[in-house]
Short mmCIF file of C-alpha atoms and ligand atoms in Angstrom, two decimals:
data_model
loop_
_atom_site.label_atom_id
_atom_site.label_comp_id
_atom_site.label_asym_id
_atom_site.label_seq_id
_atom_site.Cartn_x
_atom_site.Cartn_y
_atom_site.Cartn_z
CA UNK O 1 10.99 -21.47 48.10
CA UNK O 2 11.79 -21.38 51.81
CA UNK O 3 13.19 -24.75 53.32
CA UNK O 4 10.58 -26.22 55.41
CA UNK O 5 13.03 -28.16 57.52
CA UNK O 6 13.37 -26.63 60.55
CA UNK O 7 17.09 -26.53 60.96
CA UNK O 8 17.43 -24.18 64.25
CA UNK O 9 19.93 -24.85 66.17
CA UNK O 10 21.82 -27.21 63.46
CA UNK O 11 23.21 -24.21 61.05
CA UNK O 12 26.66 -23.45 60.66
CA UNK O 13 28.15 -19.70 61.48
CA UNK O 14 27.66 -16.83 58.47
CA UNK O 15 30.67 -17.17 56.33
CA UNK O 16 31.89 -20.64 57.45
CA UNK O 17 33.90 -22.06 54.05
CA UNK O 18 31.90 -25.18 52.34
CA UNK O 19 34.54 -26.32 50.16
CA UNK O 20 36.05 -29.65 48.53
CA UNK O 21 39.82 -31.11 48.39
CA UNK O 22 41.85 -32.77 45.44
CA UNK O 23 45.29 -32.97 44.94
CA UNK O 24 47.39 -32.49 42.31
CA UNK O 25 48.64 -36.26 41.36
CA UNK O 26 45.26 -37.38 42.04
CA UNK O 27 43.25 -35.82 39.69
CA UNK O 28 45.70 -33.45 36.65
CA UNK O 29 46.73 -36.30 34.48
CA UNK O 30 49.13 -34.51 31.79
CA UNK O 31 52.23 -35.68 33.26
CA UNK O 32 54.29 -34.99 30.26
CA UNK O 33 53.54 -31.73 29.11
CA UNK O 34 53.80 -28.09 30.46
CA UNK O 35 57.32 -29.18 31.05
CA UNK O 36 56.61 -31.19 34.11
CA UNK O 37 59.27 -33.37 35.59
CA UNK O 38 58.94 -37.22 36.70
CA UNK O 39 57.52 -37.39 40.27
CA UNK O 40 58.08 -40.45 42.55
CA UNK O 41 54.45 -41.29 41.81
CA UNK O 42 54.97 -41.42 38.09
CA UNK O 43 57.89 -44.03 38.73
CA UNK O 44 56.25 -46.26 41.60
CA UNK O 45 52.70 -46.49 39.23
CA UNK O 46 54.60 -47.95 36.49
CA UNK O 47 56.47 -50.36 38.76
CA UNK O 48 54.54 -53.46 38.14
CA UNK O 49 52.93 -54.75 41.51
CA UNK O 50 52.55 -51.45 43.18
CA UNK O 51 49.02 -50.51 42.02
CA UNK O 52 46.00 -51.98 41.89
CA UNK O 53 45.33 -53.34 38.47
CA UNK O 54 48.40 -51.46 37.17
CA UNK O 55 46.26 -48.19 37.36
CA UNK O 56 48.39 -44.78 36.86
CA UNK O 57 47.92 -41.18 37.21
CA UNK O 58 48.52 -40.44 33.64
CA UNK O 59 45.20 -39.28 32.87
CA UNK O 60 43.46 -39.39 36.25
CA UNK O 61 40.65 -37.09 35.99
CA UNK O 62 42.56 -34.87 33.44
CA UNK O 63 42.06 -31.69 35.59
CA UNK O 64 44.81 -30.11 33.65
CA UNK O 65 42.64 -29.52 31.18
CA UNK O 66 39.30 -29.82 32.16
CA UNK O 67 39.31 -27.52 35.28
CA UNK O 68 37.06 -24.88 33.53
CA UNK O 69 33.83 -27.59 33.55
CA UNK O 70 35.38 -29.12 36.78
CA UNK O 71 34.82 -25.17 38.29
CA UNK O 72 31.55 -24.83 36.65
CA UNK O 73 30.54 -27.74 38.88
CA UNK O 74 31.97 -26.60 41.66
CA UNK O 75 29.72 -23.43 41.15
CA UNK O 76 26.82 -24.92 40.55
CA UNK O 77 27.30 -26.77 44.24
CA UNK O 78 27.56 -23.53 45.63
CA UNK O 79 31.36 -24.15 47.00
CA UNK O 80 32.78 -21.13 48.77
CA UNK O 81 36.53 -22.51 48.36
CA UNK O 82 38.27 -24.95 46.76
CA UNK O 83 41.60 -26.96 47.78
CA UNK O 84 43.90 -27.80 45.26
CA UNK O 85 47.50 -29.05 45.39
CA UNK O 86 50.55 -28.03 43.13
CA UNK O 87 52.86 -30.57 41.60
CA UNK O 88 56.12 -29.90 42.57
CA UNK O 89 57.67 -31.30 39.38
CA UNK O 90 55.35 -28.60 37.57
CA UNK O 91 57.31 -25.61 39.22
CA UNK O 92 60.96 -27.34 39.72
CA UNK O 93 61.12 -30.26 36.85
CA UNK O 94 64.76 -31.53 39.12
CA UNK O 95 63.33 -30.85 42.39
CA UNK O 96 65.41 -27.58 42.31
CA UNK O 97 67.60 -25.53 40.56
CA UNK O 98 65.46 -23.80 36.99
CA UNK O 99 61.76 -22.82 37.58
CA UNK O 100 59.24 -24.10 35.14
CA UNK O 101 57.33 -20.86 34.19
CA UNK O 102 54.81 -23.10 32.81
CA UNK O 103 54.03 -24.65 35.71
CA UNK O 104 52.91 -21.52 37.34
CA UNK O 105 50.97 -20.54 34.69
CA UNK O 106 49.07 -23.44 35.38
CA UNK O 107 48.22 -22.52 38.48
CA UNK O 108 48.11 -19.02 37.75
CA UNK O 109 45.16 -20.18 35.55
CA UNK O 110 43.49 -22.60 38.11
CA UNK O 111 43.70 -19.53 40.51
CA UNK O 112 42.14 -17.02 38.52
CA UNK O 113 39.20 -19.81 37.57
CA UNK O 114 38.16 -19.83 40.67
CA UNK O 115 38.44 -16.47 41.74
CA UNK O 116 36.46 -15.88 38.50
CA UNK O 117 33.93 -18.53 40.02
CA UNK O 118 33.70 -16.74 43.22
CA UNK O 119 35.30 -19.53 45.06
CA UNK O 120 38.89 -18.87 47.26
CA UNK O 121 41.42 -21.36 46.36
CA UNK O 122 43.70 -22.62 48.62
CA UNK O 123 46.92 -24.56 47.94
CA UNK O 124 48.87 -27.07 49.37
CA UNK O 125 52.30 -27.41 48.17
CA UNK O 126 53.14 -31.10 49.06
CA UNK O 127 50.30 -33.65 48.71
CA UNK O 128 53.45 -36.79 48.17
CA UNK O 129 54.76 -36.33 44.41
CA UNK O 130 58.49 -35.55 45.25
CA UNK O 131 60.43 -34.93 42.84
CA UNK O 132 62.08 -38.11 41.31
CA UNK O 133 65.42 -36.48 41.17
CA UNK O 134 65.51 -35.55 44.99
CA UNK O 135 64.33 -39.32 45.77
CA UNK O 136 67.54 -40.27 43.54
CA UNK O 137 69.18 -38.47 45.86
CA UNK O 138 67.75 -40.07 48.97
CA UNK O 139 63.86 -38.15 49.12
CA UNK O 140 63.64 -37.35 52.54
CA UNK O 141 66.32 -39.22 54.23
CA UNK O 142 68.23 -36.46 53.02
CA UNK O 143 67.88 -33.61 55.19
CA UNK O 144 68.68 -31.71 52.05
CA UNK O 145 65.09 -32.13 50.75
CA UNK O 146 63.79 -30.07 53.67
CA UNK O 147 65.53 -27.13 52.51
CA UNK O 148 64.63 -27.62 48.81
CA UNK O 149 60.74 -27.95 49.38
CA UNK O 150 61.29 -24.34 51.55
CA UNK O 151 63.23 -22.86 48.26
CA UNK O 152 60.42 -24.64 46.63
CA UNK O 153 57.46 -23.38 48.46
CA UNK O 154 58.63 -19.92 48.91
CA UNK O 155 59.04 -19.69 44.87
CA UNK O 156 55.81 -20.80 44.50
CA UNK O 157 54.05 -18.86 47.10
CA UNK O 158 56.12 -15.58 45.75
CA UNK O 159 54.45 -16.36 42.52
CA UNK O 160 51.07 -17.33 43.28
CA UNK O 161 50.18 -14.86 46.53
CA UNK O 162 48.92 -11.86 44.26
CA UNK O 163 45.91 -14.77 43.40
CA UNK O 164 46.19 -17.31 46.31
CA UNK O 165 45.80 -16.14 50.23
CA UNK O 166 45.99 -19.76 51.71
CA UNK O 167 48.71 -22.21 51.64
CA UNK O 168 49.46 -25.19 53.58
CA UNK O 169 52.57 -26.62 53.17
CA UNK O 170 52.19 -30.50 53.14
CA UNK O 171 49.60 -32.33 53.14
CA UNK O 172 49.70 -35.54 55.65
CA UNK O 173 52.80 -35.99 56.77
CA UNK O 174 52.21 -38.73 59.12
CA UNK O 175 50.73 -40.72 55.88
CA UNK O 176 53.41 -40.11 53.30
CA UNK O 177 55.93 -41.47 56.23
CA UNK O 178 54.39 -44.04 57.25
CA UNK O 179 53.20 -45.84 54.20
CA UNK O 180 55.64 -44.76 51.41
CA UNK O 181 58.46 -45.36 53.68
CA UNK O 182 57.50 -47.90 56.23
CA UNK O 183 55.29 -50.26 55.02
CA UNK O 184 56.27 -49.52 51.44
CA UNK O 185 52.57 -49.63 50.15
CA UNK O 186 52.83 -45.87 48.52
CA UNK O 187 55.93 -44.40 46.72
CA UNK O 188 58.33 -44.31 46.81
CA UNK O 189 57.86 -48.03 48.72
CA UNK O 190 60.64 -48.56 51.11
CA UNK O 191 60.44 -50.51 54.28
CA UNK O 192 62.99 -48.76 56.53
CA UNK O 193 63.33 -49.70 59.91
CA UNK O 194 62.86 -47.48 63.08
CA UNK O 195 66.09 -45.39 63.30
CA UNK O 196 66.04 -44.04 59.66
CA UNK O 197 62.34 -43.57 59.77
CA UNK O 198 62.76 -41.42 63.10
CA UNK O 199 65.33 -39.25 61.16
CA UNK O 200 63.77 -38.88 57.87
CA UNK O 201 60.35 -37.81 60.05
CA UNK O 202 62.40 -34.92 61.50
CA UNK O 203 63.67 -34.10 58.32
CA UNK O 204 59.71 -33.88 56.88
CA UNK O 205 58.63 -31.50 59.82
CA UNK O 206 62.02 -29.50 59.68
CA UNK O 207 60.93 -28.53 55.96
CA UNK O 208 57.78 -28.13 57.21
CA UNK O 209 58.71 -25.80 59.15
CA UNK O 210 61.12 -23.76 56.82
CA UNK O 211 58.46 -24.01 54.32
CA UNK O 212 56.60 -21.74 56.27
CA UNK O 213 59.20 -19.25 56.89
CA UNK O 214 59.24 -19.34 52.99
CA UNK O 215 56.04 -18.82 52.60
CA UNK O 216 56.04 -15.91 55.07
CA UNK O 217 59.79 -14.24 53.34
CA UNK O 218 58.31 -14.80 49.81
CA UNK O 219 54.42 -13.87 49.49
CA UNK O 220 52.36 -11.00 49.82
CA UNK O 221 51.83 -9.62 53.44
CA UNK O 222 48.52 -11.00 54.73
CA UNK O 223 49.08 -14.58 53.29
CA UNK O 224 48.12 -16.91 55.58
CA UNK O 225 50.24 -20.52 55.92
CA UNK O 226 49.40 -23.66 57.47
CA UNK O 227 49.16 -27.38 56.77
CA UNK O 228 47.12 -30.30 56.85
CA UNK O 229 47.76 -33.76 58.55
CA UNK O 230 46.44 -36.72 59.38
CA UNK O 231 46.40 -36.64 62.96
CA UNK O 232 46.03 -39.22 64.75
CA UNK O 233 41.74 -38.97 65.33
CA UNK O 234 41.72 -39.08 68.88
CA UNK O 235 37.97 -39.76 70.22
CA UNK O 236 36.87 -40.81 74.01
CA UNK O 237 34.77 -43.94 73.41
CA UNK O 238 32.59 -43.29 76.07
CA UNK O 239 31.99 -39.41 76.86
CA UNK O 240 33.34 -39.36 80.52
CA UNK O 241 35.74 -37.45 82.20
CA UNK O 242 38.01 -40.53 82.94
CA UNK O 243 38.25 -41.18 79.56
CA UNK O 244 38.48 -37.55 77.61
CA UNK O 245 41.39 -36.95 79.72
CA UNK O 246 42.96 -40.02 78.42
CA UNK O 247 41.87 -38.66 75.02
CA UNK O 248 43.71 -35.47 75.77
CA UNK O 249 46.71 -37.26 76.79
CA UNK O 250 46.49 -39.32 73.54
CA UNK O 251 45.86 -36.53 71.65
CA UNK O 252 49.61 -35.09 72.46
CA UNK O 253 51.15 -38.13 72.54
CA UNK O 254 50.39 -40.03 69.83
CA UNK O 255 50.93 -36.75 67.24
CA UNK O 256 53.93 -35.82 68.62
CA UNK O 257 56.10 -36.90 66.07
CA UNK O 258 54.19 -34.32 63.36
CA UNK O 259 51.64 -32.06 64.58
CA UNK O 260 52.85 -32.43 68.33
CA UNK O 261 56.13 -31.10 67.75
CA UNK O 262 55.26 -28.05 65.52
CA UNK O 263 52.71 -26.91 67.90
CA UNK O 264 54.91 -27.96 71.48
CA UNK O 265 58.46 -27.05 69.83
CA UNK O 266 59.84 -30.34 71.26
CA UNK O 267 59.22 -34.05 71.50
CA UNK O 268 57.69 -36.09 74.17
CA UNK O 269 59.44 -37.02 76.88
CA UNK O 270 58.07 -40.64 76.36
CA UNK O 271 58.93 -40.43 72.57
CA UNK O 272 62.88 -39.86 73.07
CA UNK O 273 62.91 -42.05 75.60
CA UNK O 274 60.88 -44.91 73.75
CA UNK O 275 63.28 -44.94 70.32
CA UNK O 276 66.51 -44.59 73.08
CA UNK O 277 69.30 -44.56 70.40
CA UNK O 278 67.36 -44.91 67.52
CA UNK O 279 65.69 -41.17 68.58
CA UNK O 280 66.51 -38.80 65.51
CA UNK O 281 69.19 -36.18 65.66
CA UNK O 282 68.07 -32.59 65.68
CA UNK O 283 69.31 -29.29 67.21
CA UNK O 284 67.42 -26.50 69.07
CA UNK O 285 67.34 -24.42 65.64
CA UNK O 286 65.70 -27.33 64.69
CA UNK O 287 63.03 -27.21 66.86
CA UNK O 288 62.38 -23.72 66.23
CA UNK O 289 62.35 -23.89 62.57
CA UNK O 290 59.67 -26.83 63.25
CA UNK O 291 57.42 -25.02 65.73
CA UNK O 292 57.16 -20.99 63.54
CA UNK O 293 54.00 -20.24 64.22
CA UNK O 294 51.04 -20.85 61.36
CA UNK O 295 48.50 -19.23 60.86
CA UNK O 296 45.81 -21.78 60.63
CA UNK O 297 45.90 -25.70 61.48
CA UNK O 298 44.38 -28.17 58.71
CA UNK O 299 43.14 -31.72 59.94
CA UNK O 300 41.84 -34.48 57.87
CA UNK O 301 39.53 -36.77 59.92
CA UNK O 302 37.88 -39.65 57.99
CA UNK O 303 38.03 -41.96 60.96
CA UNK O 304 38.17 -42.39 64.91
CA UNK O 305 40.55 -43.88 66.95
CA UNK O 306 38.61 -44.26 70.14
CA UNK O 307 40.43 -44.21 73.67
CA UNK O 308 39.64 -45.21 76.91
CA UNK O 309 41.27 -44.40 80.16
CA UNK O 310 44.11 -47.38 81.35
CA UNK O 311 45.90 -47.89 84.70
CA UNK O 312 49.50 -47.36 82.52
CA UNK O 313 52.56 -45.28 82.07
CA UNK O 314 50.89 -43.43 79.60
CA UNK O 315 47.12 -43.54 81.16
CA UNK O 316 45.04 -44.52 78.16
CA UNK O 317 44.93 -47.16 75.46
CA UNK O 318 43.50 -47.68 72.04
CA UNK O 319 39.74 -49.63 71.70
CA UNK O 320 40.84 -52.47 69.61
CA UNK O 321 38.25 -53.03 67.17
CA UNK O 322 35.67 -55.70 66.23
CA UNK O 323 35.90 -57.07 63.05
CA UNK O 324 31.89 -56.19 62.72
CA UNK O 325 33.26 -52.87 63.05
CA UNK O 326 31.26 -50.75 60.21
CA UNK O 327 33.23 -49.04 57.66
CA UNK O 328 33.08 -47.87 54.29
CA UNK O 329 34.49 -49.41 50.65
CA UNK O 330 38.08 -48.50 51.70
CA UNK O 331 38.68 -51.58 54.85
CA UNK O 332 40.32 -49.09 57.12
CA UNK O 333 38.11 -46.54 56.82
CA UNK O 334 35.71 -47.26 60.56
CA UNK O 335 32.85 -44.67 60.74
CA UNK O 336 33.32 -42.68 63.61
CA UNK O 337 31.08 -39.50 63.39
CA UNK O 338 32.37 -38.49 66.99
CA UNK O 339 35.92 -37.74 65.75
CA UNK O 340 34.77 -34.67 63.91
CA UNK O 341 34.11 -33.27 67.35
CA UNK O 342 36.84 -34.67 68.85
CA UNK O 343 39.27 -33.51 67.01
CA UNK O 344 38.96 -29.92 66.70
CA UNK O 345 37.75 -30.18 70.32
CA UNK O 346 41.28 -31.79 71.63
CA UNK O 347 43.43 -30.09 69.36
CA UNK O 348 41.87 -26.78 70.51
CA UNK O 349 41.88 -27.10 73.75
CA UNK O 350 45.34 -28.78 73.45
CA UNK O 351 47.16 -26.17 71.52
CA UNK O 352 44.60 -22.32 71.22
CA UNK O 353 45.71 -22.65 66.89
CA UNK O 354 44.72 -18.85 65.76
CA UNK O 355 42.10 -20.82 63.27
CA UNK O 356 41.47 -24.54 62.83
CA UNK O 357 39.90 -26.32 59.30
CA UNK O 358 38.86 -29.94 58.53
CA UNK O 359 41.13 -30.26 55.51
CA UNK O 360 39.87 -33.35 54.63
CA UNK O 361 37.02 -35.28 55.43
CA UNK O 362 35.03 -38.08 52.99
CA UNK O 363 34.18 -41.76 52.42
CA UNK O 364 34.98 -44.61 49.83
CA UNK O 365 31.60 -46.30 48.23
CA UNK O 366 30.91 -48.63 45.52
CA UNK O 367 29.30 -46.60 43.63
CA UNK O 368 27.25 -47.39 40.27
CA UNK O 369 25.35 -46.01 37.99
CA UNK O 370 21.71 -46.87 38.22
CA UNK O 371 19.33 -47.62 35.13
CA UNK O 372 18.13 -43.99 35.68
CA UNK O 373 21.34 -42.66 34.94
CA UNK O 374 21.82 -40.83 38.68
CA UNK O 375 24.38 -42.38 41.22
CA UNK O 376 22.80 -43.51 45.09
CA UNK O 377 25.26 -43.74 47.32
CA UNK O 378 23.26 -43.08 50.33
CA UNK O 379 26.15 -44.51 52.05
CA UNK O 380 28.19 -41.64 51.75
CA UNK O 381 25.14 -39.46 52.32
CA UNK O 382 24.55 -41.25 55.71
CA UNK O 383 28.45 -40.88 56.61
CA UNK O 384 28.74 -37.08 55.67
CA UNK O 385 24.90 -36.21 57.46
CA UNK O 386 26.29 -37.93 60.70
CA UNK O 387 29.37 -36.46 60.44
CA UNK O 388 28.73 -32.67 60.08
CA UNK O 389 26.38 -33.26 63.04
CA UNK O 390 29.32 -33.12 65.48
CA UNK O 391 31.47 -30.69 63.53
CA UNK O 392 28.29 -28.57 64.02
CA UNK O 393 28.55 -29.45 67.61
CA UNK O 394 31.78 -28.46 67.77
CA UNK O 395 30.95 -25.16 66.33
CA UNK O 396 28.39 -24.20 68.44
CA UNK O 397 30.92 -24.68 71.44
CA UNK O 398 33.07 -22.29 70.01
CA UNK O 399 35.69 -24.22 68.80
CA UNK O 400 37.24 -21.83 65.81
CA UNK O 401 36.74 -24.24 63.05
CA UNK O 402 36.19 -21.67 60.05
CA UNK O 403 35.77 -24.10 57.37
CA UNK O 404 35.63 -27.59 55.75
CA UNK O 405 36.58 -29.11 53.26
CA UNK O 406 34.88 -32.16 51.82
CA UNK O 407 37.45 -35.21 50.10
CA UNK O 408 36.76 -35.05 47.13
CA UNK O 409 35.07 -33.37 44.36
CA UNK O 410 35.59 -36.22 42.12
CA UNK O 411 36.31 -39.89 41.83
CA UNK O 412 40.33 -39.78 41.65
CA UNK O 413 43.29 -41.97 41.38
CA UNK O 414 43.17 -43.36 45.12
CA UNK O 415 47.10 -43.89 45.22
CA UNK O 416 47.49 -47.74 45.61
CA UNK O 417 43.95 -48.75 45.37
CA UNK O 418 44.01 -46.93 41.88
CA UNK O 419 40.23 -45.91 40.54
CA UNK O 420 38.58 -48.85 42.59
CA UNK O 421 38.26 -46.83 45.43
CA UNK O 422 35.79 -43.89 45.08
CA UNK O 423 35.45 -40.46 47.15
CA UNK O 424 33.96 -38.34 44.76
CA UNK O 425 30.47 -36.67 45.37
CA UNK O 426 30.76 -36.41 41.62
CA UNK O 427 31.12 -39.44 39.91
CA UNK O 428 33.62 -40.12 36.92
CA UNK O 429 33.24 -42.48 34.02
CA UNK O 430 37.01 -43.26 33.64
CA UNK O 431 37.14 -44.22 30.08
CA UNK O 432 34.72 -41.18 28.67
CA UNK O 433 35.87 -38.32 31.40
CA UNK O 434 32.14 -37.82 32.01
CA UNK O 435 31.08 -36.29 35.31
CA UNK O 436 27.67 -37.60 37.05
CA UNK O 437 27.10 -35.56 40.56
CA UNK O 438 26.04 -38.50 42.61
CA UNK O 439 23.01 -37.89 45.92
CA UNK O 440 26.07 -36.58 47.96
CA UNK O 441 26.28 -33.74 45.71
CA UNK O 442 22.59 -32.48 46.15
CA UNK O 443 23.45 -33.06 49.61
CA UNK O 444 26.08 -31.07 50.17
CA UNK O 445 24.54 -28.68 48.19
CA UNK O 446 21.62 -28.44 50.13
CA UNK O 447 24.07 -28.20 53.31
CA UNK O 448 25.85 -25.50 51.82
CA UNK O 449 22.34 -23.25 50.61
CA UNK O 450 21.37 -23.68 53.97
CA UNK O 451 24.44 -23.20 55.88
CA UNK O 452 23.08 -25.92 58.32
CA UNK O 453 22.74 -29.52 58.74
CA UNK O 454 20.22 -31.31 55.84
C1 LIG V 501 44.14 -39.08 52.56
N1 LIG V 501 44.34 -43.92 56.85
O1 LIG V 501 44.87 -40.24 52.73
C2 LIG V 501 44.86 -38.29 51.51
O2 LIG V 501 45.20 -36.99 51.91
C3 LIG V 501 44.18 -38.29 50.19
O3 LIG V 501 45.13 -38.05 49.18
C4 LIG V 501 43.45 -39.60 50.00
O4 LIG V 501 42.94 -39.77 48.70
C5 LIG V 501 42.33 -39.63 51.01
O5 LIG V 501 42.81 -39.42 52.32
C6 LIG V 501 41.51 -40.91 51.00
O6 LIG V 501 42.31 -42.02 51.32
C7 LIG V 501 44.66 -41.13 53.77
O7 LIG V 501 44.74 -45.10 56.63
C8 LIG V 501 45.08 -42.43 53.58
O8 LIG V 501 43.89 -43.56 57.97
C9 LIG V 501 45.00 -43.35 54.60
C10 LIG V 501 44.46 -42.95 55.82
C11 LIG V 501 44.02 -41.66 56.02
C12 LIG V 501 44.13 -40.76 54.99
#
């Protein structure tokens, strides 16, 4: 039957990509067979004290071997694409050195699944399980490790590009940095003070950066490359001109240590000068490598960080935040609809990136089963409605956002929070592997039928 809503004016443009997100740690389980090496997640889970009620990834969601029903869901949604990520440790057990053909016919598999399905997959090579023998050898303090995740990614994309056109090379560097390596709350849970953290940061965007030049030596011609990061969710909090020109000052500044110097090809000014000797050391090649040009930018935006203009140096400030703040199960995550106009707003105007996607983009709920077997969580319904209202927005400006996708299919191992913390629009029963799409499904599924806000 023909939708009675009457959506004018709220619909998304023909062909724009409805898909979900996952990553590999997350969700495959199976981390002893198919030859797969230890990962730095592997060890930190089974460190006592790191996770939440001593929750690991050994089973997760076991995706490794339950992708065929896991796709038949995603098909009955009506998904157009799917993003995946590929365990390092699958392809390179050591980080480097012998290939692990097993490992790529893993994903050879996943790929053809989905392609089978009718859905495009697309692949990020680092979503955070390093190899446990490159950590041994210093992770990403070592500036080593950018040049084995290139070898690494352009292996991988070499193999996979006949299936897969997308890749992005890591998946949020900013939060990997930050809390694996400065407040120690994710693997591999070191606490290193500003110098070394400066360094090892230019040593993540540096393989960023050679990762893509891997990508583009390695795979098929007309593979595109790109990445997806948490940047830093710049949002006016008050629509005025004062204060979206602070916004647009934030926006540079406060990214430039990951997505600002890829896209500018150099620090800030006000960065360098800030850290003084602790500033990293890096090289004009450097800087190149780290800026190539992509072919698509990937943002995750789950929350705002709302600026106002401030009579500073740097002419804005952050909005602290009330503690009546609203936000969802996970404490940090503040609902702030606005960002998903924001975001590809600033970083467009900021920056012209050939295409732009929302990566990421989902909400933590407690959600339960109810007596009638079905799962409510209008909470998540309310988050995802108000957000696609202003990524719709955003779209109808003309900002080239050509797709989105939604964090996550299923209820996954939510790194230190373990399974407490859901994101799933489908919901898993941990100890039987059964799937239950929750309300947020038939939403998004509606969404998706319609191509337009539901
Ligand atoms: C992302 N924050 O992490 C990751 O890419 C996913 O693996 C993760 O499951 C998902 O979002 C939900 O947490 C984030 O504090 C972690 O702003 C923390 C933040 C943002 C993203």
């Amino acid at each position: 039957p023909k939708a009675v809503a009457n959506h004018a004016g709220r619909s998304f443009p023909e062909g724009f990509l409805w898909g979900s997100a996952t990553a590999s740690y997350q969700v495959e389980g199976a981390v002893k067979e198919g030859g797969r090496g230890v990962s730095i997640w592997d060890t930190f889970a089974h460190t006592p004290g790191k996770v939440d009620s001593g929750d690991t990834g050994d089973v997760a969601d076991d995706f490794y071997h339950r992708f065929p029903q896991d796709i038949a869901l995603m098909k009955e949604l009506g998904l157009k694409t799917c993003r995946f990520s590929i365990a390092w440790p699958r392809i390179f057990p050591n980080g480097t050195g012998q290939p692990n053909q097993a490992g790529i016919d893993f994903y050879r598999r996943l790929a053809d699944a989905l392609l089978a399905a009718g859905i495009e997959p697309y692949a990020t090579l680092y979503h955070w399980d390093l190899p446990q023998t490159l950590q041994d050898k210093g992770g990403w303090q070592n500036r080593d490790t950018a040049k084995a995740f290139a070898e690494y990614a352009g292996y991988t994309a070499g193999k996979l590009s006949d299936r897969v056109k997308h890749f992005m090379t890591m998946n949020e560097m900013r939060t990997f940095v930050e809390v694996g390596y400065q407040s120690g709350r994710h693997a591999p849970g070191l606490k290193l003070g500003r110098k070394d953290l400066a360094q090892l940061t230019h040593h993540v965007v540096l393989g960023h950066g050679l990762g893509v030049q891997a990508v583009r030596a390695h795979a098929q011609k007309g593979t595109l490359v790109g990445l997806a990061e948490n940047v830093s969710s710049i949002t006016p909090a008050i629509e005025a001109p004062e204060h979206i020109e602070a916004a647009r000052k934030a926006m540079r500044e406060d990214n430039t240590m990951y997505l600002g110097v890829i896209l500018d090809g150099n620090y800030t000014d006000h960065y360098l000068q800030k850290l003084g000797a602790d500033a990293p050391q890096f090289t004009a090649e450097d800087l190149r490598a780290i800026s190539t040009p992509m072919d698509f930018v990937g943002v995750n935006v789950y929350t705002a960080s709302y600026v106002r203009a401030a009579d500073n140096e740097l002419g804005y400030a952050h909005v602290p935040m009330p503690k009546s703040y609203p936000h969802m199960l996970s404490p940090w995550l503040n609902i702030g609809p606005e960002a998903l106009y924001w975001v590809p707003k600033l970083v467009n105007d900021l920056w012209k990136p050939k295409a732009l996607f929302i990566t990421e983009n989902g909400a933590s709920s407690a959600d339960t089963v109810n007596g009638d077997g079905h799962v409510y969580d209008m909470d998540r319904v309310m988050y995802l409605r108000n957000y696609l209202g202003h990524l719709q927005r955003a779209v109808a400006e003309g900002v080239p956002v050509k797709g989105y996708f939604l964090w996550s299919l299923l209820d996954n191992f939510e790194w230190a929070d373990g399974y407490a913390k859901r994101f799933g629009i489908i919901y898993v029963d941990f100890k039987t592997q059964k799937r239950t799409p929750k309300l947020s499904a038939d939403f998004y599924k509606e969404v998706i039928r319609r191509n337009a806000l539901a």
